[in-house]
């Protein structure tokens, strides 16, 4: 039998030495006016504050043809950044050829090392294109981040980002939502040092009345503060601006850099920004309304302390309404959960509908584990169209905590190498009863990828039952059973359910397989509370005599107005522990004396046995020795 040696396995480790990015920007006729201005504003923020130092950046524009406006440029200072900003396009004309833009972008990316593997394209367009160049995207091995501007983006953009490992975004040109700026602010390096990346603290927009004010507060925490920038965009005329630091230092409009062409004003705080609440106010000096927006970004205050970060995403990137969608926001400091923060998600549809959801980290609904830094909520208001997700996180006072946990591994104070003692760092100590650290006031803003809902034609938006109760607990005091759980909603974890169905069994299996056949507990006096509230229900067991061998199981279902019921909750059990009765004539002292006496007796007997065994062995040894001598 012949055997063949398998070919040698070869591994190629690819590590990007620096970030290489090409902006591929649409300048076709449909981009003229406000869209071109929004593109210029968002791209200038990216070039000035978001792209990391030592990156290479090029700029390509396309309409029916494509051209390179700027070759790959090393980001090694403010001058390089401004050179790129000054190269951004400002006029639009012609048709739209997406593939021409991509081809030119790949050409620019190859200029550094002849290859596009691992390089990145940020591709922005507002139009359709009948030409398909997905195969070129696959062959390039580049990551393509696609940004669709306006209500009718090319369908191929989503596919393009998916097959290349990039992200897909849809943004409107509305300044109130600040969507396009948010997209560019989110495009940081995905695999780099987080302490070198830009963190978005604030993103707000508002249509201010004539002579009106836009006022807000942004918190700078101790994990950030370097390269802190306040970036203002105005619609018509520059507003009067005032920024106040936590210690009372004022920065007025004269301190801001004004780009009259892009209609932006920017202020970079020198050094490390003060920790605390920064107040900003924008005054619309016009007599007519205008839209204003404020974006605040910063970087880590220290190279050895990771900043608090937020990642937002949906459970699905597309839905036909057959199953619920959930919103998730991960708040952590280098993987360590940040708990008890205020987290709000804003979902905006392509037709302007907006929904605000407070995300919770309570272990209920879609949230799997309480206080793990992952906040979530179901999104039930499903409507056709494209949707954007934006998450705002606030930590106020001493409420939010970094839950560092405590390792269960045994602490070793040191180790020995070649006879020399090497000491380990001191074991971490925590004040209080738990290893949680107050993070103080902080602000974060993050966006998720855009997602699409496409309901079947003629089908009404789906109705969902209350979400499954997952945190049911039970205890018994005398003959009183106490149940606690987090209230679900009318639709999953939204609204208020109509009723609860509580059942009991002496066996686990009936509740799991035949819930409706188990014994019903009267809960008519328990009106459900709003979703997320803590429910508590207590009752006395009738016709059941509890003893130390009795075990009871409980489970709950919630019901809504359409008589839709949730799945069976987690099943809990209770048992009554009877106190041990003290035997007559017997007390603890007696037991101790008896045990002690037995131990002493056994010890004496063991000693006697050992004594005689040794004596016998000694006699045998002497006899043997004498016999040997006589011979």
CSV table of N, CA and C in Angstrom, one decimal, residues 121-125 143-149 157-158 160-161 166-170:
chain,number,residue,atom,x,y,z
A,121,UNK,N,-11.1,51.2,1.7
A,121,UNK,CA,-11.7,52.2,0.9
A,121,UNK,C,-13.0,52.7,1.7
A,122,UNK,N,-13.1,54.0,1.8
A,122,UNK,CA,-14.4,54.6,2.3
A,122,UNK,C,-15.1,55.2,1.1
A,123,UNK,N,-16.2,54.5,0.7
A,123,UNK,CA,-16.8,54.8,-0.5
A,123,UNK,C,-18.2,55.4,-0.3
A,124,UNK,N,-18.3,56.7,-0.8
A,124,UNK,CA,-19.6,57.4,-0.6
A,124,UNK,C,-20.2,57.8,-1.9
A,125,UNK,N,-21.5,57.5,-2.0
A,125,UNK,CA,-22.3,57.8,-3.2
A,125,UNK,C,-23.7,58.0,-2.9
A,143,UNK,N,-10.8,46.2,2.3
A,143,UNK,CA,-12.1,46.4,3.1
A,143,UNK,C,-12.8,47.6,2.6
A,144,UNK,N,-14.0,47.4,2.2
A,144,UNK,CA,-14.8,48.6,1.6
A,144,UNK,C,-15.9,49.0,2.6
A,145,UNK,N,-15.7,50.2,3.1
A,145,UNK,CA,-16.8,50.7,4.0
A,145,UNK,C,-17.7,51.6,3.0
A,146,UNK,N,-19.0,51.2,3.0
A,146,UNK,CA,-19.9,51.9,2.0
A,146,UNK,C,-20.8,52.9,2.8
A,147,UNK,N,-20.9,54.1,2.2
A,147,UNK,CA,-21.8,55.1,2.8
A,147,UNK,C,-22.8,55.6,1.7
A,148,UNK,N,-24.0,55.3,2.0
A,148,UNK,CA,-25.1,55.7,1.0
A,148,UNK,C,-25.7,57.0,1.5
A,149,UNK,N,-25.6,58.0,0.7
A,149,UNK,CA,-26.1,59.4,1.1
A,149,UNK,C,-27.5,59.6,0.4
A,157,UNK,N,-24.4,48.5,-2.7
A,157,UNK,CA,-23.4,49.0,-1.7
A,157,UNK,C,-23.4,48.0,-0.5
A,158,UNK,N,-24.6,47.6,-0.1
A,158,UNK,CA,-24.6,46.7,1.1
A,158,UNK,C,-23.9,45.4,0.8
A,160,UNK,N,-21.5,45.0,-1.3
A,160,UNK,CA,-20.1,45.3,-1.4
A,160,UNK,C,-19.4,45.3,-0.1
A,161,UNK,N,-20.0,45.9,0.9
A,161,UNK,CA,-19.4,46.0,2.3
A,161,UNK,C,-19.4,44.6,2.9
A,166,UNK,N,-16.4,45.0,5.3
A,166,UNK,CA,-16.6,46.4,5.7
A,166,UNK,C,-18.0,46.6,6.4
A,167,UNK,N,-18.3,47.8,6.6
A,167,UNK,CA,-19.6,48.2,7.2
A,167,UNK,C,-20.4,49.0,6.2
A,168,UNK,N,-21.7,49.0,6.4
A,168,UNK,CA,-22.7,49.6,5.5
A,168,UNK,C,-23.5,50.7,6.3
A,169,UNK,N,-23.5,51.9,5.7
A,169,UNK,CA,-24.2,53.0,6.4
A,169,UNK,C,-25.1,53.7,5.4
A,170,UNK,N,-26.2,54.2,5.9
A,170,UNK,CA,-27.1,55.0,5.1
A,170,UNK,C,-27.2,56.3,5.9
